[in-house]
Coordinates of C-alpha atoms and ligand atoms in Angstrom, one line a residue:
M1 CA 0.0 0.0 0.0
C2 CA 1.1 3.6 -0.7
P3 CA 2.8 5.0 2.5
A4 CA 0.4 7.9 2.7
I5 CA -2.7 5.6 2.8
T6 CA -4.2 3.9 5.8
A7 CA -7.2 1.7 6.3
D8 CA -7.0 2.0 10.1
L9 CA -10.6 2.3 11.4
E10 CA -9.8 4.9 14.0
V11 CA -8.2 7.2 11.4
R12 CA -11.1 6.6 9.0
R13 CA -13.6 7.6 11.7
A14 CA -11.6 10.8 12.3
Y15 CA -12.6 11.9 8.8
E16 CA -16.2 10.7 8.7
A17 CA -17.9 14.1 9.4
D18 CA -17.9 17.6 8.1
A19 CA -20.2 20.5 9.1
S20 CA -23.2 19.0 7.2
G21 CA -24.4 16.7 9.9
L22 CA -23.9 13.7 7.6
R23 CA -21.5 10.9 8.5
M24 CA -19.7 8.7 6.0
V25 CA -16.7 6.5 6.9
P26 CA -14.3 6.3 4.0
D27 CA -12.7 2.9 3.0
A28 CA -9.2 4.4 3.4
V29 CA -7.6 7.7 4.3
A30 CA -4.6 9.3 2.5
R31 CA -2.6 12.0 4.4
P32 CA 0.1 13.1 2.0
S33 CA 2.7 15.7 3.2
D34 CA 3.9 16.7 -0.3
E35 CA 2.9 16.8 -3.9
S36 CA 4.8 13.6 -4.9
E37 CA 2.7 11.7 -2.3
V38 CA -0.6 13.2 -3.6
V39 CA 0.5 12.1 -7.2
E40 CA 1.3 8.6 -5.9
V41 CA -2.1 8.2 -4.2
L42 CA -3.9 9.3 -7.4
R43 CA -1.9 7.0 -9.7
R44 CA -2.5 4.0 -7.4
A45 CA -6.2 4.9 -7.1
T46 CA -6.5 5.1 -10.9
V47 CA -4.9 1.7 -11.4
D48 CA -7.2 0.2 -8.7
R49 CA -10.2 2.2 -10.0
R50 CA -10.8 3.5 -6.5
P51 CA -12.7 6.8 -6.1
V52 CA -10.8 9.7 -4.4
T53 CA -12.5 12.5 -2.5
V54 CA -10.2 15.3 -1.5
A55 CA -10.8 17.2 1.8
G56 CA -9.3 20.4 3.3
A57 CA -10.4 21.2 6.8
Q58 CA -13.8 19.5 6.4
S59 CA -15.9 22.6 7.3
S60 CA -18.2 21.9 4.3
T61 CA -21.9 22.3 5.1
T62 CA -23.0 20.2 2.2
G63 CA -21.3 16.8 2.8
A64 CA -18.8 17.6 0.0
S65 CA -15.7 16.7 2.0
I66 CA -16.8 13.2 3.3
T67 CA -17.3 9.9 1.5
D68 CA -18.1 6.3 2.0
R69 CA -16.7 5.4 -1.4
G70 CA -13.0 4.8 -1.7
I71 CA -10.2 7.1 -0.4
L72 CA -10.5 10.3 1.6
L73 CA -7.5 12.4 0.6
S74 CA -6.7 15.0 3.3
M75 CA -4.6 17.9 2.1
R76 CA -4.0 19.3 5.6
G77 CA -0.5 18.0 5.5
C78 CA 0.3 20.2 2.5
D79 CA 0.0 23.6 4.2
R80 CA 3.2 25.5 3.3
L81 CA 3.1 29.2 2.5
V82 CA 5.5 29.0 -0.4
D83 CA 6.1 32.6 -1.2
I84 CA 4.7 36.1 -0.7
D85 CA 5.7 38.8 -3.2
P86 CA 4.6 42.1 -1.7
S87 CA 5.6 44.2 -4.7
A88 CA 3.6 41.9 -7.1
R89 CA 0.9 41.5 -4.4
T90 CA 0.8 37.8 -4.8
A91 CA 1.1 34.8 -2.5
R92 CA 1.9 31.2 -3.6
V93 CA 0.5 28.7 -1.0
Q94 CA -0.1 25.0 -0.8
A95 CA -3.8 24.0 -0.8
G96 CA -3.9 22.8 2.8
A97 CA -2.9 26.1 4.3
L98 CA -5.6 27.7 6.4
V99 CA -7.2 30.9 5.0
S100 CA -6.5 32.7 8.3
D101 CA -2.8 31.8 8.1
V102 CA -2.5 33.2 4.6
K103 CA -4.1 36.5 5.8
R104 CA -1.9 36.7 8.9
A105 CA 1.2 36.3 6.7
A106 CA 0.0 38.8 4.2
S107 CA -0.8 41.3 6.9
E108 CA 2.9 41.7 7.7
F109 CA 3.2 43.4 4.4
G110 CA 0.1 45.6 4.8
L111 CA -1.8 43.2 2.5
T112 CA -4.6 40.7 2.8
W113 CA -6.2 37.9 0.8
A114 CA -9.7 39.3 0.4
P115 CA -11.9 36.1 0.7
D116 CA -13.2 36.0 4.3
P117 CA -15.5 33.0 5.0
T118 CA -16.4 33.4 8.6
S119 CA -14.9 29.9 9.0
E120 CA -11.5 31.3 7.8
A121 CA -9.6 29.9 10.9
E122 CA -11.0 26.4 10.2
S123 CA -11.0 26.2 6.4
T124 CA -8.2 25.8 3.8
V125 CA -7.3 27.7 0.6
G126 CA -8.0 24.5 -1.4
G127 CA -11.5 24.4 0.1
A128 CA -12.1 28.1 -0.5
V129 CA -11.0 27.6 -4.2
A130 CA -13.1 24.4 -4.6
C131 CA -16.2 26.1 -3.1
N132 CA -15.6 29.6 -4.5
A133 CA -16.0 30.7 -0.9
S134 CA -17.1 34.1 0.1
G135 CA -17.9 36.0 3.2
P136 CA -19.2 39.3 4.6
R137 CA -16.6 41.4 2.7
T138 CA -17.5 39.8 -0.6
L139 CA -19.9 42.7 -1.0
W140 CA -16.8 44.9 -1.6
Y141 CA -14.1 42.5 -2.9
G142 CA -16.0 39.8 -4.7
P143 CA -15.7 36.0 -4.1
T144 CA -12.6 33.8 -4.1
R145 CA -12.7 33.5 -7.9
A146 CA -11.7 37.2 -8.2
H147 CA -8.6 36.6 -6.1
V148 CA -7.0 33.5 -7.7
R149 CA -4.4 34.2 -10.4
G150 CA -3.2 30.6 -11.0
L151 CA -3.5 27.0 -9.8
R152 CA -1.3 23.9 -9.8
V153 CA -3.7 21.0 -10.2
A154 CA -3.4 17.2 -10.2
F155 CA -5.8 15.2 -12.4
A156 CA -7.3 11.9 -11.3
D157 CA -4.5 9.9 -13.1
G158 CA -1.8 11.9 -11.3
R159 CA -0.9 14.3 -14.2
V160 CA 0.1 17.7 -12.8
L161 CA -0.6 21.0 -14.7
D162 CA 0.1 24.6 -14.0
L163 CA -2.7 27.0 -15.0
R164 CA -2.4 30.8 -15.0
R165 CA -4.9 33.5 -15.9
S166 CA -3.8 35.3 -19.1
G167 CA -4.5 38.8 -17.9
L168 CA -5.7 39.7 -21.4
E169 CA -8.0 42.7 -21.6
K170 CA -9.4 41.5 -24.9
N171 CA -9.9 38.0 -26.2
T172 CA -12.2 36.5 -28.8
A173 CA -10.4 33.1 -29.2
G174 CA -13.1 30.5 -28.7
Y175 CA -15.9 29.9 -26.3
L176 CA -15.7 31.9 -23.0
A177 CA -16.1 28.6 -21.1
A178 CA -12.8 27.3 -22.5
Q179 CA -10.7 30.5 -22.3
D180 CA -9.6 30.3 -18.7
P181 CA -9.2 26.8 -17.3
V182 CA -8.4 28.3 -13.8
D183 CA -12.2 29.0 -13.6
W184 CA -13.0 25.3 -14.2
F185 CA -11.5 24.4 -10.9
I186 CA -12.9 27.3 -8.8
G187 CA -16.3 26.0 -7.5
S188 CA -15.7 22.4 -8.8
E189 CA -15.9 20.9 -5.2
G190 CA -13.1 18.3 -5.8
T191 CA -14.8 16.8 -8.9
L192 CA -12.4 17.8 -11.6
G193 CA -8.9 17.8 -10.0
I194 CA -6.9 18.3 -6.9
V195 CA -5.7 21.8 -6.2
L196 CA -2.0 21.4 -5.1
E197 CA -1.0 25.1 -4.9
A198 CA -2.7 28.4 -5.6
E199 CA -1.2 31.7 -6.7
L200 CA -3.4 34.3 -4.9
T201 CA -3.9 38.0 -5.6
L202 CA -3.5 40.1 -2.5
V203 CA -5.0 43.5 -1.9
P204 CA -3.9 46.4 0.5
R205 CA -5.4 46.3 3.9
P206 CA -7.5 49.5 4.5
T207 CA -5.7 51.8 7.0
A208 CA -8.9 52.1 9.1
V209 CA -12.4 50.6 9.2
I210 CA -15.5 51.6 11.0
G211 CA -18.2 49.1 11.9
L212 CA -21.8 49.9 13.0
A213 CA -24.3 47.6 14.7
V214 CA -27.7 49.1 13.9
P215 CA -30.8 47.7 15.7
F216 CA -34.4 47.7 14.3
A217 CA -37.8 46.8 15.7
T218 CA -38.7 44.6 12.8
E219 CA -37.0 42.4 10.1
C220 CA -38.7 44.4 7.4
A221 CA -37.3 47.7 8.6
A222 CA -33.8 46.2 8.9
L223 CA -33.9 44.7 5.4
M224 CA -35.3 48.0 3.9
F225 CA -32.3 49.7 5.5
V226 CA -29.9 47.2 3.9
A227 CA -31.3 48.0 0.4
A228 CA -31.2 51.7 1.1
A229 CA -27.6 51.4 2.1
R230 CA -26.7 49.7 -1.1
D231 CA -28.5 52.3 -3.1
A232 CA -27.1 55.3 -1.3
G233 CA -24.4 56.7 -3.5
A234 CA -22.6 58.4 -0.5
L235 CA -21.9 55.0 1.2
A236 CA -19.3 52.4 0.2
P237 CA -19.9 49.5 2.6
R238 CA -17.5 46.6 2.5
C239 CA -20.1 44.4 4.3
I240 CA -23.7 44.6 5.3
E241 CA -24.8 41.7 7.5
Y242 CA -28.2 40.9 8.9
F243 CA -29.1 39.2 12.2
D244 CA -32.8 38.3 12.9
A245 CA -33.9 38.4 16.6
D246 CA -32.8 34.8 17.2
A247 CA -29.4 35.4 15.7
V248 CA -29.0 38.6 17.7
A249 CA -29.7 36.6 20.9
I250 CA -26.9 34.1 19.9
A251 CA -24.5 36.8 18.9
L252 CA -24.9 38.8 22.1
S253 CA -24.4 36.0 24.5
A254 CA -21.1 35.2 22.7
D255 CA -20.1 38.9 23.0
H256 CA -21.4 39.4 26.6
S257 CA -22.6 42.9 25.7
R258 CA -26.1 44.3 25.1
L259 CA -27.7 45.9 22.2
G260 CA -29.5 48.4 24.4
V261 CA -32.9 47.7 23.0
G262 CA -35.6 45.2 24.0
E263 CA -35.7 41.6 23.1
G264 CA -37.0 40.8 19.6
A265 CA -34.9 43.4 17.8
S266 CA -33.2 42.6 14.5
M267 CA -29.8 44.1 13.7
V268 CA -27.7 45.1 10.7
Y269 CA -24.0 45.2 11.0
A270 CA -22.1 47.2 8.4
E271 CA -18.4 48.1 7.8
Q272 CA -16.8 50.7 5.7
A273 CA -13.1 51.6 5.1
V274 CA -12.1 55.1 6.1
E275 CA -8.8 56.8 5.1
S276 CA -8.6 59.7 7.5
T277 CA -10.3 61.3 10.6
G278 CA -12.1 63.7 8.3
T279 CA -13.4 60.9 6.1
R280 CA -14.3 58.9 9.3
D281 CA -16.6 61.6 10.6
G282 CA -18.3 62.0 7.2
V283 CA -18.8 58.3 6.8
L284 CA -20.2 57.9 10.3
D285 CA -22.6 60.9 9.8
A286 CA -23.8 59.4 6.5
W287 CA -24.6 56.0 8.1
L288 CA -26.4 57.7 11.1
A289 CA -28.4 59.9 8.9
L290 CA -29.6 56.9 6.8
A291 CA -30.4 54.9 10.0
D292 CA -32.4 57.9 11.2
T293 CA -34.6 58.0 8.1
R294 CA -35.1 54.2 8.3
Q295 CA -36.6 53.8 11.8
A296 CA -33.5 52.4 13.4
Y297 CA -33.0 52.6 17.2
V298 CA -30.5 55.4 16.5
D299 CA -29.6 55.9 20.2
A300 CA -28.6 52.2 20.5
I301 CA -26.3 52.1 17.5
Q302 CA -22.9 50.7 18.5
V303 CA -19.7 51.8 16.7
F304 CA -16.7 49.4 16.3
E305 CA -13.3 50.9 15.6
G306 CA -9.8 49.5 16.0
E307 CA -8.5 46.0 15.4
A308 CA -9.7 44.6 18.8
A309 CA -13.3 45.9 18.4
L310 CA -13.6 44.7 14.8
T311 CA -12.3 41.3 15.8
R312 CA -14.9 41.2 18.5
A313 CA -17.6 42.0 15.9
R314 CA -16.3 39.3 13.7
A315 CA -16.4 36.8 16.6
M316 CA -20.0 37.8 17.3
R317 CA -20.9 37.1 13.7
H318 CA -19.1 33.7 13.7
A319 CA -20.9 32.7 16.9
V320 CA -24.1 32.3 15.0
P321 CA -23.2 29.5 12.5
A322 CA -20.9 27.9 15.1
T323 CA -23.8 27.8 17.7
M324 CA -26.3 26.5 15.1
N325 CA -23.8 23.8 14.2
E326 CA -23.6 22.7 17.8
R327 CA -27.4 22.7 18.1
G328 CA -27.6 20.6 14.9
A329 CA -25.0 18.1 16.2
R330 CA -27.1 17.7 19.4
A331 CA -30.2 17.0 17.4
R332 CA -28.5 14.0 15.8
A333 CA -29.1 12.0 18.9
T334 CA -32.9 12.0 18.1
G335 CA -32.5 11.6 14.3
G336 CA -32.5 15.3 13.5
R337 CA -29.8 17.7 12.3
K338 CA -29.3 21.3 11.2
V339 CA -30.6 22.2 7.7
S340 CA -29.0 25.3 6.3
T341 CA -29.7 27.2 3.2
D342 CA -27.4 29.6 1.3
W343 CA -29.8 30.8 -1.4
A344 CA -29.5 34.4 -2.7
V345 CA -31.7 36.8 -4.6
P346 CA -31.0 40.2 -6.1
Y347 CA -30.7 42.4 -3.0
H348 CA -33.7 44.5 -3.6
R349 CA -35.9 41.4 -3.7
L350 CA -34.7 40.1 -0.3
T351 CA -37.3 41.7 2.0
A352 CA -40.3 40.2 0.0
T353 CA -38.5 36.9 -0.5
L354 CA -37.8 36.4 3.1
A355 CA -41.3 37.3 4.1
A356 CA -42.7 34.7 1.6
V357 CA -40.3 32.0 2.8
R358 CA -41.1 32.6 6.5
E359 CA -44.8 32.1 5.6
M360 CA -43.9 28.8 3.9
A361 CA -42.3 27.5 7.1
A362 CA -45.2 28.7 9.2
D363 CA -47.7 27.0 6.9
A364 CA -45.8 23.7 7.2
G365 CA -45.7 23.9 11.0
V366 CA -41.9 24.1 11.0
P367 CA -40.1 26.1 13.7
P368 CA -38.8 29.4 12.3
A369 CA -35.2 29.3 10.9
V370 CA -32.6 31.4 12.6
T371 CA -31.8 33.8 9.8
Y372 CA -28.6 35.9 9.4
G373 CA -25.9 36.7 6.9
H374 CA -24.9 38.6 3.9
A375 CA -28.0 40.7 3.3
G376 CA -26.1 43.2 1.3
N377 CA -25.6 40.6 -1.4
G378 CA -29.3 39.4 -1.0
H379 CA -27.8 36.3 0.6
P380 CA -29.1 35.3 4.0
H381 CA -28.4 32.0 5.7
Q382 CA -31.4 30.2 7.1
N383 CA -30.7 27.6 9.8
Y384 CA -33.4 25.2 10.7
I385 CA -32.9 22.6 13.5
A386 CA -34.9 19.4 12.8
G387 CA -35.5 17.6 16.1
D388 CA -36.2 14.2 14.5
A389 CA -36.7 12.5 11.1
A390 CA -40.3 13.5 10.6
E391 CA -39.4 17.2 11.2
L392 CA -36.4 16.9 8.9
E393 CA -38.7 15.7 6.1
R394 CA -41.0 18.7 6.7
I395 CA -38.1 21.1 6.7
E396 CA -36.7 19.7 3.5
G397 CA -40.1 20.2 1.9
V398 CA -40.0 23.8 3.0
V399 CA -36.5 24.3 1.7
E400 CA -37.4 22.8 -1.7
R401 CA -40.4 25.2 -2.0
T402 CA -38.1 28.0 -0.9
L403 CA -35.6 27.3 -3.6
R404 CA -38.3 27.1 -6.3
H405 CA -39.5 30.5 -5.2
V406 CA -35.9 31.9 -5.1
V407 CA -35.1 30.7 -8.6
A408 CA -38.4 32.3 -9.8
E409 CA -37.2 35.5 -8.3
G410 CA -34.0 35.4 -10.3
G411 CA -31.9 34.0 -7.5
T412 CA -29.5 31.1 -6.9
I413 CA -29.9 27.9 -4.8
A414 CA -26.3 28.2 -3.6
A415 CA -24.4 31.4 -3.2
E416 CA -21.3 30.3 -1.3
H417 CA -21.4 26.8 0.2
G418 CA -21.6 24.9 -3.0
I419 CA -23.8 22.0 -3.9
G420 CA -22.0 19.0 -2.4
K421 CA -24.2 16.0 -1.7
L422 CA -27.0 17.6 0.2
K423 CA -28.1 20.1 -2.5
R424 CA -27.5 17.9 -5.6
R425 CA -31.1 17.0 -6.0
W426 CA -32.0 20.7 -6.2
L427 CA -29.5 21.7 -8.8
G428 CA -31.9 21.0 -11.6
L429 CA -34.2 23.7 -10.2
Q430 CA -31.7 26.3 -11.3
L431 CA -29.7 24.8 -14.2
S432 CA -31.3 23.6 -17.4
P433 CA -30.7 20.0 -18.8
M434 CA -28.4 21.7 -21.4
Q435 CA -26.3 23.4 -18.7
L436 CA -26.0 20.1 -16.8
D437 CA -24.9 18.3 -19.9
V438 CA -22.2 20.9 -20.5
M439 CA -21.0 20.3 -16.9
R440 CA -21.1 16.5 -17.4
A441 CA -19.0 16.9 -20.6
L442 CA -16.3 18.8 -18.8
K443 CA -16.3 16.2 -16.0
R444 CA -15.9 13.4 -18.6
E445 CA -13.1 15.2 -20.3
L446 CA -11.1 15.9 -17.1
D447 CA -12.0 12.8 -15.1
P448 CA -13.0 10.2 -17.7
S449 CA -13.2 7.3 -15.2
G450 CA -15.4 9.4 -12.8
L451 CA -13.1 8.8 -9.8
L452 CA -13.0 12.2 -8.2
A453 CA -15.5 13.1 -5.4
P454 CA -18.3 10.9 -6.5
G455 CA -21.7 12.2 -5.4
N456 CA -20.6 15.9 -5.3
I457 CA -22.6 18.3 -7.5
L458 CA -23.5 15.8 -10.3
Ligands
FAD501 C1 -19.2 27.8 11.2 C2 -19.0 27.8 9.6 C3 -19.1 29.0 9.0 C4 -18.9 29.1 7.6 N1 -19.0 30.3 7.0 C5 -18.8 30.3 5.6 C6 -18.7 31.6 5.0 O1 -18.9 32.7 5.5 N2 -18.5 31.6 3.6 C7 -18.3 30.4 2.9 O2 -18.1 30.5 1.7 N3 -18.4 29.2 3.5 C8 -18.6 29.2 4.9 N4 -18.6 27.9 5.5 C9 -18.5 26.7 4.7 C10 -17.0 26.2 4.5 O3 -16.2 26.7 5.6 C11 -16.4 26.7 3.2 O4 -17.0 26.1 2.1 C12 -14.9 26.4 3.1 O5 -14.3 27.1 2.0 C13 -14.5 24.9 3.0 O6 -13.1 24.8 3.2 P1 -12.5 23.5 3.8 O7 -11.0 23.6 3.8 O8 -13.1 23.2 5.1 O9 -12.9 22.4 2.7 P2 -13.6 21.0 2.9 O10 -14.9 21.2 3.7 O11 -12.7 20.0 3.4 O12 -14.0 20.7 1.4 C14 -15.0 21.5 0.7 C15 -15.0 21.1 -0.8 O13 -13.7 21.5 -1.3 C16 -13.1 20.4 -1.9 N5 -11.6 20.5 -1.7 C17 -11.0 20.7 -0.6 N6 -9.7 20.8 -0.8 C18 -9.5 20.7 -2.1 C19 -8.3 20.7 -2.9 N7 -7.1 20.9 -2.5 N8 -8.5 20.5 -4.3 C20 -9.7 20.4 -4.8 N9 -10.9 20.4 -4.1 C21 -10.7 20.5 -2.7 C22 -13.7 19.1 -1.3 O14 -13.6 18.0 -2.1 C23 -15.1 19.6 -1.0 O15 -15.8 19.4 -2.2 C24 -18.8 27.9 6.9 C25 -18.7 26.7 7.5 C26 -18.9 26.6 8.9 C27 -18.8 25.3 9.6

């Protein structure tokens, strides 16, 4: 057997779960520590016709990084930050490096890698690339795709290829879909190849940032404020996040502070970069003025400035999915689990869509979802906790109706967590048979034996 592969049951069990609530014990686990070992694992697997599912830090919410078919290939041992070039503003890193480690290293040069999944301390660059991850600040910077310049990938048979974006400003050579192979792998969830290394584009860290937590009496008022903030030409938010009343309750207990308004309030958290004290005062005044016209509890607005306060705000945000994951894990004992959505609609349709979706859950007798997230992008997360199998079925029925409605509103069924295994059955709600056939053709071309990440996406 290849030295990096083990069939030890204890090791296999250590890789049976991700954040989806599913459990799948792989037949074997491979833990390579360098590229040559990854290649060897793939060559052997191809000869033996064994499927290979690659995993980063296994924070997937969709079951994409677990498998009960063949080898689970963990890239966590390949986590070297190969090189940072501050003058070119690029970083070359191995796929198993944590996103937060890349950011920390870049910050020493006054730079950052912009993608900011709230799970950045527990997810890898390979996972971010494979899911086209995003986060609160995607509103300003765009998703992972916009910050990847090149990839070194291994195909299922062990061939290795370096791919680099051309940087061309004009190009009419062939179909768009074929022009930049780097894009094939971003969002491919381990189904087309293994990302070995990534060349990342870095951006300057803003000199100062101001954050505001703005409470509202109702969800509708809060979401109308979000849309108004996006439309206000005078504002340039780098994130606009929403917390419904249940999410506020979770976020505050993690932060041990108070919003200063009664229970049941919703909250919007926004951040904007400011370059000088003069700009800072103008930016703050503009946000307060908008809040005032949108029925916010203006006297209870909290302002976050400085690294420590902004980190505290980020921890408050992260507490919500982390707590909901814990609740979901507890529900497993009675046959339930967390069911999370990451649909998105054009931001000006969010208020009406969320109202319609909440009604669907109420009609089905399903407990309300804790709802929070990237409202500025029209992209909330809804977390339901199913207490048992019967409730799980009812919740999944509500989610399917939700996704049909979202697609009819011009939205997407998956804005940042990918499709994985859990959302595969709903992909056809959004993509036509022709689009799915084009994806299958690409999969056949790059992975002709169908060995990579079986059950993900297609
Ligand atoms: C509390 C919590 C908060 C989260 N918040 C966010 C958020 O704000 N934004 C967001 O986008 N996501 C979020 N997620 C989801 C998840 O963290 C992201 O999808 C993350 O990018 C996955 O990275 P990972 O290293 O954990 O990958 P894994 O979960 O291990 O794998 C995810 C997918 O990537 C593939 N993959 C992993 N490594 C490679 C590689 N080297 N080559 C090819 N394919 C590979 C796997 O096969 C799988 O399909 C959150 C999850 C949790 C638990």
